[in-house]
Structures are given as C-alpha cells and as structure tokens.
PDB file of C-alpha atoms in Angstrom:
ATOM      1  CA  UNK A   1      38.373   2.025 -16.693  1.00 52.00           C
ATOM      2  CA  UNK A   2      39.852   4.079 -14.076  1.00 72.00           C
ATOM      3  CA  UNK A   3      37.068   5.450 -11.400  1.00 91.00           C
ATOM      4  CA  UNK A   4      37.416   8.912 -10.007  1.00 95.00           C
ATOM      5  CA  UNK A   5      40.797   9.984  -8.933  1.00 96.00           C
ATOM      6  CA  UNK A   6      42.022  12.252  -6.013  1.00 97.00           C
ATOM      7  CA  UNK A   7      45.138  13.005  -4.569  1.00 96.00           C
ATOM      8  CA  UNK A   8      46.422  13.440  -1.927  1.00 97.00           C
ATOM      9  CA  UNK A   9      44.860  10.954  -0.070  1.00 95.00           C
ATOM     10  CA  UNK A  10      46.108  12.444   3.113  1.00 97.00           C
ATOM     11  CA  UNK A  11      47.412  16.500   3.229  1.00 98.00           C
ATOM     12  CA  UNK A  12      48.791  18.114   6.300  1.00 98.00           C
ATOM     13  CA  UNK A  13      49.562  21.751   6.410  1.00 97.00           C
ATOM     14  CA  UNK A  14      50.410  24.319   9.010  1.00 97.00           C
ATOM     15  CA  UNK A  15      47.804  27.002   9.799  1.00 97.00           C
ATOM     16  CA  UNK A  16      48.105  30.002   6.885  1.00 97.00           C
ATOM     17  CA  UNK A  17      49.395  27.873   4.454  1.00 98.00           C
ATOM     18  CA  UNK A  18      47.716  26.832   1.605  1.00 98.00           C
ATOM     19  CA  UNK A  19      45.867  23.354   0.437  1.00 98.00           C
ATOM     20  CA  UNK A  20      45.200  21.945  -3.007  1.00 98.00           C
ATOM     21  CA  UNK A  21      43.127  19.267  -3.472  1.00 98.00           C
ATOM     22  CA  UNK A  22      43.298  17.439  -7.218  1.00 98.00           C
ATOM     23  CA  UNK A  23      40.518  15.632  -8.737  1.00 98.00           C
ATOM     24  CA  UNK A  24      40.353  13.930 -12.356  1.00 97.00           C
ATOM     25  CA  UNK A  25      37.246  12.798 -13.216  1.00 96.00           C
ATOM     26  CA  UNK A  26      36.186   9.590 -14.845  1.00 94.00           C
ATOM     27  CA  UNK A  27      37.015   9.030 -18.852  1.00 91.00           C
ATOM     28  CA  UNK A  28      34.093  11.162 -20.641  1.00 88.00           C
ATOM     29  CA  UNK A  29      32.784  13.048 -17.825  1.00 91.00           C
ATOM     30  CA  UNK A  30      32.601  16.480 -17.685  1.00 90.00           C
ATOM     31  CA  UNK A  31      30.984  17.936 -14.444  1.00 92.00           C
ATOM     32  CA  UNK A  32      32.947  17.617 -11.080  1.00 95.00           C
ATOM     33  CA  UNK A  33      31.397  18.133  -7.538  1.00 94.00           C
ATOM     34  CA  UNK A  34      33.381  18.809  -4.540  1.00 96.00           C
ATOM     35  CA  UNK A  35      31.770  17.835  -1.339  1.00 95.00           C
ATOM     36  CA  UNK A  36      33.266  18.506   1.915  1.00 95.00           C
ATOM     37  CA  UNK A  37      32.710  15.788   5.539  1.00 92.00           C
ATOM     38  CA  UNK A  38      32.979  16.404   8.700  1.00 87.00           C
ATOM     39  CA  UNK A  39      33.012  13.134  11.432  1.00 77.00           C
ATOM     40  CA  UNK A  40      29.347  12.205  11.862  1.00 72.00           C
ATOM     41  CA  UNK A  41      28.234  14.514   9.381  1.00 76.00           C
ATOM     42  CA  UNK A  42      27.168  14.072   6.233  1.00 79.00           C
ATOM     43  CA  UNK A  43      27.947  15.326   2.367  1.00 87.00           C
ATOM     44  CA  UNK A  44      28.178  19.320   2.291  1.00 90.00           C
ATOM     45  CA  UNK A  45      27.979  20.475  -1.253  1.00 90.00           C
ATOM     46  CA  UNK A  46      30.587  22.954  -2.269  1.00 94.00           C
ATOM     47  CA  UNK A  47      31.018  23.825  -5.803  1.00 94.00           C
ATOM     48  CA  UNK A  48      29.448  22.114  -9.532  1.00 93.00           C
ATOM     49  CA  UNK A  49      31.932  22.926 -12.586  1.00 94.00           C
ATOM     50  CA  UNK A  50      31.904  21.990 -15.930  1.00 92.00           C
ATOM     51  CA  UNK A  51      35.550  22.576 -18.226  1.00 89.00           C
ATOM     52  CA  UNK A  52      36.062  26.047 -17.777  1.00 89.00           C
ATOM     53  CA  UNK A  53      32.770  27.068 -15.974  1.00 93.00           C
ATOM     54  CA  UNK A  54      31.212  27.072 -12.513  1.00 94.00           C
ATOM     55  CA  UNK A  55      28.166  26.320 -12.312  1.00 91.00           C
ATOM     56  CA  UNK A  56      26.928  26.340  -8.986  1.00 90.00           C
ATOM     57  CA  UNK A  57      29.142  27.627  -5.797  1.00 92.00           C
ATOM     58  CA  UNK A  58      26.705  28.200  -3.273  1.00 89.00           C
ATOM     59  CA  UNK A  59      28.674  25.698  -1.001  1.00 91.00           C
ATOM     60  CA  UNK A  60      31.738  27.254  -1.212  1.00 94.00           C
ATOM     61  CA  UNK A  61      32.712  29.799   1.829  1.00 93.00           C
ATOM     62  CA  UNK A  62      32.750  33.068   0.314  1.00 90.00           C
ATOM     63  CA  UNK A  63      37.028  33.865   1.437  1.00 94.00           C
ATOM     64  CA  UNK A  64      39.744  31.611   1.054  1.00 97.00           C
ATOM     65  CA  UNK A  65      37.880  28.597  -0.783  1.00 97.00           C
ATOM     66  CA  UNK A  66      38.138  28.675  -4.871  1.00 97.00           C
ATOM     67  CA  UNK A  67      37.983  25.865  -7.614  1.00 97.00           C
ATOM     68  CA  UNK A  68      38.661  25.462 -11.164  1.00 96.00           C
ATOM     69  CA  UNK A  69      38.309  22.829 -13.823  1.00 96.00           C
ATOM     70  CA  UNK A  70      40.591  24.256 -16.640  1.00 93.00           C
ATOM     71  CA  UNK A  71      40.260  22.963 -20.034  1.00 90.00           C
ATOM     72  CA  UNK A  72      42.970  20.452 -19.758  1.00 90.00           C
ATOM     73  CA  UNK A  73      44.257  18.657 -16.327  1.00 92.00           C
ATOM     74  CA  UNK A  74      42.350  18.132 -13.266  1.00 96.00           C
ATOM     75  CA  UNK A  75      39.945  19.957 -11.112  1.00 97.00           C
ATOM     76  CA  UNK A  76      41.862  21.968  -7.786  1.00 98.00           C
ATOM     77  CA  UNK A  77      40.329  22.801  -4.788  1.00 98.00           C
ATOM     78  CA  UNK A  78      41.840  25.578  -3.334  1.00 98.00           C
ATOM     79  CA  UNK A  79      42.059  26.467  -0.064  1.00 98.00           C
ATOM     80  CA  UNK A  80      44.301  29.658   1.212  1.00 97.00           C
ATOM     81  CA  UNK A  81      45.560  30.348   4.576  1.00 97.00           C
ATOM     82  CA  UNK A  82      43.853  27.047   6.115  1.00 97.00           C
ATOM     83  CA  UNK A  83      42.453  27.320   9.765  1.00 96.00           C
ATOM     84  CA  UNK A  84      41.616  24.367  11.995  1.00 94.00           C
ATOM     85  CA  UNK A  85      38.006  24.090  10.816  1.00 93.00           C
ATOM     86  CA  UNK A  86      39.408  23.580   7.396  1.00 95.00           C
ATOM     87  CA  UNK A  87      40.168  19.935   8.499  1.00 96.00           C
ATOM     88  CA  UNK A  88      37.671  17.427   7.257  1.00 96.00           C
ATOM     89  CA  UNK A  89      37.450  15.038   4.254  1.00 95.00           C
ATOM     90  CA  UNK A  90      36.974  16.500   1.004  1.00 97.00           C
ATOM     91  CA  UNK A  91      35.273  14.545  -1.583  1.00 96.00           C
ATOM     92  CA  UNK A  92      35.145  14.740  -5.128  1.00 96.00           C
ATOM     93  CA  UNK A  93      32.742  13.692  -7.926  1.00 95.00           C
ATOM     94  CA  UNK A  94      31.936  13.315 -11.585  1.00 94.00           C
ATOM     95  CA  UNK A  95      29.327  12.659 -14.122  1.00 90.00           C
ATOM     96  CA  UNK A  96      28.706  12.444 -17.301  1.00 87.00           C
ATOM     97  CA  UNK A  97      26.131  14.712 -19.636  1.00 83.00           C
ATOM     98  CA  UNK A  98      23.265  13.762 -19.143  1.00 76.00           C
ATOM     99  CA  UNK A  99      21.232  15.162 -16.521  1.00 72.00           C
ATOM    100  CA  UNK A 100      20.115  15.210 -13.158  1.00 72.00           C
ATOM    101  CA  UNK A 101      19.235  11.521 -13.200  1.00 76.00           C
ATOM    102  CA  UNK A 102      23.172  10.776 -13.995  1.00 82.00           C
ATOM    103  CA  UNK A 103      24.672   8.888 -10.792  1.00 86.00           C
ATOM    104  CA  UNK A 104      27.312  11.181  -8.850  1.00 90.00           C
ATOM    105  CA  UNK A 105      30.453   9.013  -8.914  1.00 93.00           C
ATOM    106  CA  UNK A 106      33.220   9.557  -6.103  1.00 94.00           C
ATOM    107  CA  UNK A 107      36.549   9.415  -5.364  1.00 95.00           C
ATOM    108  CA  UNK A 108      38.080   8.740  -2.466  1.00 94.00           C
ATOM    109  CA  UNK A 109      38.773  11.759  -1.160  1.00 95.00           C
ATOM    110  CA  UNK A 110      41.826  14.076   0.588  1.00 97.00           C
ATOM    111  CA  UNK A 111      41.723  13.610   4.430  1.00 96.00           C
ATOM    112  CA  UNK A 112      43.048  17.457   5.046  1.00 97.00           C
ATOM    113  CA  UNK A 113      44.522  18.029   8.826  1.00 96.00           C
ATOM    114  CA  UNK A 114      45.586  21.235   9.775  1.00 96.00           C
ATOM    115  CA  UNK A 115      48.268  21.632  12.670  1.00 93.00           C
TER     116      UNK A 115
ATOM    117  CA  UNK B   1      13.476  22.667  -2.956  1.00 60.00           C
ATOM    118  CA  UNK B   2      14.998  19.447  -3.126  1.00 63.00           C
ATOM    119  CA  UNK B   3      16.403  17.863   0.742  1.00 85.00           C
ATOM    120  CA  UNK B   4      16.431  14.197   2.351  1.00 89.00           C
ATOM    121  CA  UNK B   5      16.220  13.056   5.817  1.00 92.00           C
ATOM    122  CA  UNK B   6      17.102   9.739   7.160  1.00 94.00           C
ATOM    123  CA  UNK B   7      15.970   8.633  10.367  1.00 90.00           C
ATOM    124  CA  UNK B   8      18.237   7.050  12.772  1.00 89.00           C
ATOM    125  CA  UNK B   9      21.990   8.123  12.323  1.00 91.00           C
ATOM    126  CA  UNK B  10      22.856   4.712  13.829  1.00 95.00           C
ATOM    127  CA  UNK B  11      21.323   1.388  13.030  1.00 96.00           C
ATOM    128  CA  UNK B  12      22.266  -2.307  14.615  1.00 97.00           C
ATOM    129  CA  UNK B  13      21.099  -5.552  13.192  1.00 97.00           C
ATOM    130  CA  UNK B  14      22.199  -9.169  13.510  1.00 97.00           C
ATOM    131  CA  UNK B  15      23.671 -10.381  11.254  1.00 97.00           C
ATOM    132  CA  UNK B  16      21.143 -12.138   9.124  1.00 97.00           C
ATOM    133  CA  UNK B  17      18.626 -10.284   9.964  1.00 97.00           C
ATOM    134  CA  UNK B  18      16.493  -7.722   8.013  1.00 97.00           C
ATOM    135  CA  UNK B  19      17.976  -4.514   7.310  1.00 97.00           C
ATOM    136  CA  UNK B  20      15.938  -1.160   7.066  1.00 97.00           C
ATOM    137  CA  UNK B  21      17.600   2.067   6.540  1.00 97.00           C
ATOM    138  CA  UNK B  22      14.846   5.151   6.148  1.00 97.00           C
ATOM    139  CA  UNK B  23      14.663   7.845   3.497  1.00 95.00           C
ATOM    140  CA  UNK B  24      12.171  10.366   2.997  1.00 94.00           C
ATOM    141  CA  UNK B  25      12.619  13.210   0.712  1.00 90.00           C
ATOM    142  CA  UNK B  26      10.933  16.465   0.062  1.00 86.00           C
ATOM    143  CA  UNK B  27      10.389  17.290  -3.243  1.00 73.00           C
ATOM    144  CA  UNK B  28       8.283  19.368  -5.590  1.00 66.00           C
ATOM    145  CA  UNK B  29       8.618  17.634  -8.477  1.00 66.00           C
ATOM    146  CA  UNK B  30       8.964  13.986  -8.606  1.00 67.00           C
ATOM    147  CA  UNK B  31      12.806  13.791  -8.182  1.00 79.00           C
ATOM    148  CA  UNK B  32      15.509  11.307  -8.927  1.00 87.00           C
ATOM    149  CA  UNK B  33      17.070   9.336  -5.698  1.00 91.00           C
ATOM    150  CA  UNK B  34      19.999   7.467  -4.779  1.00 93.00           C
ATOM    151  CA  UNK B  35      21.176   5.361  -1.847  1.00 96.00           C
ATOM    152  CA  UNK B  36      24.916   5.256  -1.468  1.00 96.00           C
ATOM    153  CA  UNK B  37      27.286   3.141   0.482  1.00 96.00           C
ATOM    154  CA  UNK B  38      30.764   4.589   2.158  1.00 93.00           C
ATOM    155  CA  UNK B  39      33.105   2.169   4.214  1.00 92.00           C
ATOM    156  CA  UNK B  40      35.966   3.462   6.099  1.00 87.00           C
ATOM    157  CA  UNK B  41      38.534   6.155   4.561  1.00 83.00           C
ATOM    158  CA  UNK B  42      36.573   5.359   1.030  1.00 88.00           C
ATOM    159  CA  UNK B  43      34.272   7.481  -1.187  1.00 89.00           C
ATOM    160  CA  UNK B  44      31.045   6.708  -1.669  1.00 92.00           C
ATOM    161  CA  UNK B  45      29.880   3.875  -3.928  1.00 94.00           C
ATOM    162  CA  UNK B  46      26.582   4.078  -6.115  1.00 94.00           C
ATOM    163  CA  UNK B  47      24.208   1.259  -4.407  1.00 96.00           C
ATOM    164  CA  UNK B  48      21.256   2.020  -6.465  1.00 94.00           C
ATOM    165  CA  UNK B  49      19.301   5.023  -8.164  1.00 91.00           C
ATOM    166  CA  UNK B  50      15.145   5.235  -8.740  1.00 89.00           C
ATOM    167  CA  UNK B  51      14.400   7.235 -11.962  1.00 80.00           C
ATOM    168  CA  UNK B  52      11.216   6.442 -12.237  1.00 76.00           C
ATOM    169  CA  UNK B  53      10.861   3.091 -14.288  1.00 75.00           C
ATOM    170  CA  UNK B  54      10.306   0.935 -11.831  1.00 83.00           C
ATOM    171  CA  UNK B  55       8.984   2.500  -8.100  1.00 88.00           C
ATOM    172  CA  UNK B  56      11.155  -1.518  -6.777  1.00 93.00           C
ATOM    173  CA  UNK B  57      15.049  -0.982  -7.482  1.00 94.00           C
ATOM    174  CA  UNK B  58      17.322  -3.392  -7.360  1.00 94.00           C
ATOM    175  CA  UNK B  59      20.853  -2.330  -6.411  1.00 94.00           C
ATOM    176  CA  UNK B  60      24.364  -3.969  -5.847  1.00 93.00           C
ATOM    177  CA  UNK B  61      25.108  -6.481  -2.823  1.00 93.00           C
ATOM    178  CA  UNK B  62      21.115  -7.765  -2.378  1.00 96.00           C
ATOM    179  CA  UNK B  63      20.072  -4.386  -1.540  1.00 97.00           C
ATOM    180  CA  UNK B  64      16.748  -2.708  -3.007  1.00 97.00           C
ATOM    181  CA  UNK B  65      15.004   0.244  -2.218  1.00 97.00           C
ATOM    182  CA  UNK B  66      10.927   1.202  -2.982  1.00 94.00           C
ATOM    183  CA  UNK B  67       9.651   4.431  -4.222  1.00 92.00           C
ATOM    184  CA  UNK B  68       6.538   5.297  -2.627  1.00 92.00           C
ATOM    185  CA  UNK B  69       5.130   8.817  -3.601  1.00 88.00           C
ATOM    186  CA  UNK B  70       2.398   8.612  -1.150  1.00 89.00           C
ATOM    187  CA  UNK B  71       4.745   8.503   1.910  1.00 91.00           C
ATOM    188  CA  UNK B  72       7.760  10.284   0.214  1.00 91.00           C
ATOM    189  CA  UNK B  73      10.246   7.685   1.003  1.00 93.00           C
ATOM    190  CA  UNK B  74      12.835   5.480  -0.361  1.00 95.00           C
ATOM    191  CA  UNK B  75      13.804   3.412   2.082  1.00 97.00           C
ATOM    192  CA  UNK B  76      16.653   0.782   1.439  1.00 97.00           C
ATOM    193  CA  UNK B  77      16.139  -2.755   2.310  1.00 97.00           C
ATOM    194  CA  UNK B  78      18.189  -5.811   2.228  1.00 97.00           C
ATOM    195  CA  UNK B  79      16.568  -9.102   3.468  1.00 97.00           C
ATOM    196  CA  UNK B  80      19.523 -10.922   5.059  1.00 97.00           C
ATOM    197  CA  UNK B  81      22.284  -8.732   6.587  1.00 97.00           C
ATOM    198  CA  UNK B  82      25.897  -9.662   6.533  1.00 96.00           C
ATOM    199  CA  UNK B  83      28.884  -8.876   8.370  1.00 96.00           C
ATOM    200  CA  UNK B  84      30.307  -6.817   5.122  1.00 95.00           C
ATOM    201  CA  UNK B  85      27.591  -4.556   5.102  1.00 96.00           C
ATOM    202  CA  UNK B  86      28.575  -2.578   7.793  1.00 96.00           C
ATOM    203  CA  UNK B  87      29.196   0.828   6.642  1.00 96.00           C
ATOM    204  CA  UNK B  88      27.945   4.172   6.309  1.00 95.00           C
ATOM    205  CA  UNK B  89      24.583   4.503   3.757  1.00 96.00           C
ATOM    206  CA  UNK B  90      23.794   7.654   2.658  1.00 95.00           C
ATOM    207  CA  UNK B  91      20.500   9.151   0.900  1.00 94.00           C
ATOM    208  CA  UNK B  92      20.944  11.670  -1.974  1.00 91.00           C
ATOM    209  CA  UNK B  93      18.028  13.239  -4.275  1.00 88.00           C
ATOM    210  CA  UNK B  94      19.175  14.990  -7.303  1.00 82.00           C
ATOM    211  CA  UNK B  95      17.995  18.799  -8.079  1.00 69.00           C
ATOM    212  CA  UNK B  96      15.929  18.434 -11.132  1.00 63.00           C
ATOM    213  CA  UNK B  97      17.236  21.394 -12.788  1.00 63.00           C
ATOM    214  CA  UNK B  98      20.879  21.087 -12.845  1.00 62.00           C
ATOM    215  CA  UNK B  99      23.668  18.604 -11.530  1.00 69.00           C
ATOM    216  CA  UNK B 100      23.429  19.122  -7.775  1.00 76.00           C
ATOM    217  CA  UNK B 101      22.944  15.949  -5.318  1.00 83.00           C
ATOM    218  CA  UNK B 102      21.312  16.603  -1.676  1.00 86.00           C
ATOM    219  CA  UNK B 103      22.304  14.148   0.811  1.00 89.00           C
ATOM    220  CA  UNK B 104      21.461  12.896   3.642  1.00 91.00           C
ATOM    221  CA  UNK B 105      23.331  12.924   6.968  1.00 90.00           C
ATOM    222  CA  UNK B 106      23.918   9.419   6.762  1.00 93.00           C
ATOM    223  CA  UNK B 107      23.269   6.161   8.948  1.00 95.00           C
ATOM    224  CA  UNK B 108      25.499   4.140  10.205  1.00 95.00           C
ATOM    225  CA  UNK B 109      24.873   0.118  10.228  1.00 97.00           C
ATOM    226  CA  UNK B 110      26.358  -2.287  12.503  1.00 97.00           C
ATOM    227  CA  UNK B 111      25.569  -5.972  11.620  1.00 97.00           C
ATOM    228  CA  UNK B 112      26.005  -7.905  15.399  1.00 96.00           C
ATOM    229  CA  UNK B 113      27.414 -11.449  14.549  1.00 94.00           C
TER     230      UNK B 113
END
C-alpha cells in the first residue's frame, strides 16, 4: 500500500522561474494538505483541497503561490517567479473522509533551493 | 481557536532514561491531538492520536501520551529512551470543524549514549 508520494525530492531553480511541487495521495484519500518548513521551524499550513475544490487557503501567500487537485492526477503546488525565501521544505499530506479526527499522513516532501 | 505549544524546542536524555516531551493545547472544544515523529530529510510519521476513548494512548515505538483536560496537555512519554529515537516530535491538534491540523514548533530529542 503505497504511503504518500512527492516528487521531486530535491528542486533547484533560478530566481523568477517557476516551481512545481507533485503530491499523490494515499489509495482512497481524498483531501491533501500542503505544509511548508523552514530550519527550526515548525509545520506552516498552506492550503486544504479536496478533488476539484479548495477548501481552506488561508496559508497560502496571496501572489505567486496556487494549488490544485484536479479530478484525475496529482495535487501541484505552484510556485511562480520563486525568490530566495521560497526555499524551505514543502510537505504534503492526505486523509481519508472522515473527519477531523482522521490522522494527517505525510510524504516526504520537496527540499526547494532557490539560487 | 485551535493552537499547540510545546515547551522546550530542544530536549537531551540518556539513553535509557525517561523521555518527556510537553504539549499543551488551547482549545474550545475538546479537540482531537496527535504527536508526530520526523527524522532527517523524512516526513512526518503518525506516533499516536487521542480521540477521546481512552485519555492513556498508546502509540508506535513504546511511546504513549495522556490527555489531561484539567491541565490542557498531552504530553508524550516513553519510559526507556533509545538511541533511535532521536528525532524531531511534533504536536498537532486538529480543527474540529474541517480538515486542518495545528502544529507545534517542534522539539528536538537527543538521546546521550
């Protein structure tokens, strides 16, 4: 049973280009969570979807930053014209319907660097 | 509004020796917690969850954690530390209306051999 999957593990990109992140979420889940870490910090929300829908983006930075979970493939994080503060460790996670007492389940994230 | 905060961002034990790692959450409903483990360039790994069946959960790799409403916390505990159990531990509580995880900033254990 395959966990959560992300790739790239590791994504370098020049400043003003653009970054996306892939996520597939575990067999029979259907919400995804991107998280973003910066060293010594700790899990920043960014964005809940569900196929199709966002539910809740009040983590996401209101330019550049945009995500999707379309009705077939994986989840993309979207980032456009990256800046240095863009590099960190983004995280991704899914769970099943359920509820709020469902478990979060992660990959293991993209380590983005920007030059 | 739903947050956690873990006290001490870095903790050293020897190794058999009792681990503590603090949690106390702010809630205002009774919410639904998680301690989660992260070792280096991994994702996070589900240790446990309380969801209100038992306040004394039992997780993965000897760890537990208690629910205690009085002092808001849900601190993880493992009686005998080992050298593997050096990691990162994280706190998250759940937003009881929706999907959404809060979590904690994290401590960092170091297990002295």
């Amino acid at each position: 049973n395959a966990g959560v999957m992300q790739n790239p593990r590791h994504l370098v990109r020049r400043r003003g280009q653009e970054a996306r992140l892939r996520c597939s979420p575990m067999k029979g889940h259907s919400h995804v969570y991107w998280y973003r870490q910066l060293p010594e910090e700790g899990l920043k929300f960014m964005v809940y979807l569900q196929k199709e829908n966002i539910i809740d983006e009040s983590g996401m930075p209101k330019e550049r930053f945009s995500a999707e979970f379309p009705k077939e493939g994986p989840s993309i994080l979207r980032i456009q014209q990256v800046v240095r503060g863009d590099s960190a460790a983004y995280f991704c996670a899914s769970s099943p319907p359920g509820g709020p007492n469902q478990p979060q389940h992660f990959g293991d994230g993209t380590r983005l660097s920007i030059l | 509004a739903q947050s956690v905060t873990q006290l001490g961002s870095h903790v050293s034990v020897s190794e058999g020796a009792l681990v503590l790692l603090r949690c106390n959450y702010s809630s205002s409903v009774p919410p639904y917690l998680f301690w989660y483990v992260q070792y280096p360039n991994q994702g996070l790994q589900l240790l446990l969850k309380y969801t209100s069946a038992a306040t004394l959960v039992k997780g993965i790799n000897g760890f537990e954690a208690e629910f205690k409403k009085s002092e808001t916390s849900f601190h993880l505990t493992k009686p005998s530390a080992h050298m593997s159990d050096a990691a990162e531990y994280f706190c998250a509580v759940s937003k009881n209306t929706g999907n959404q995880f809060y979590f904690g900033t994290g401590t960092s254990l170091t297990v002295i051999p």
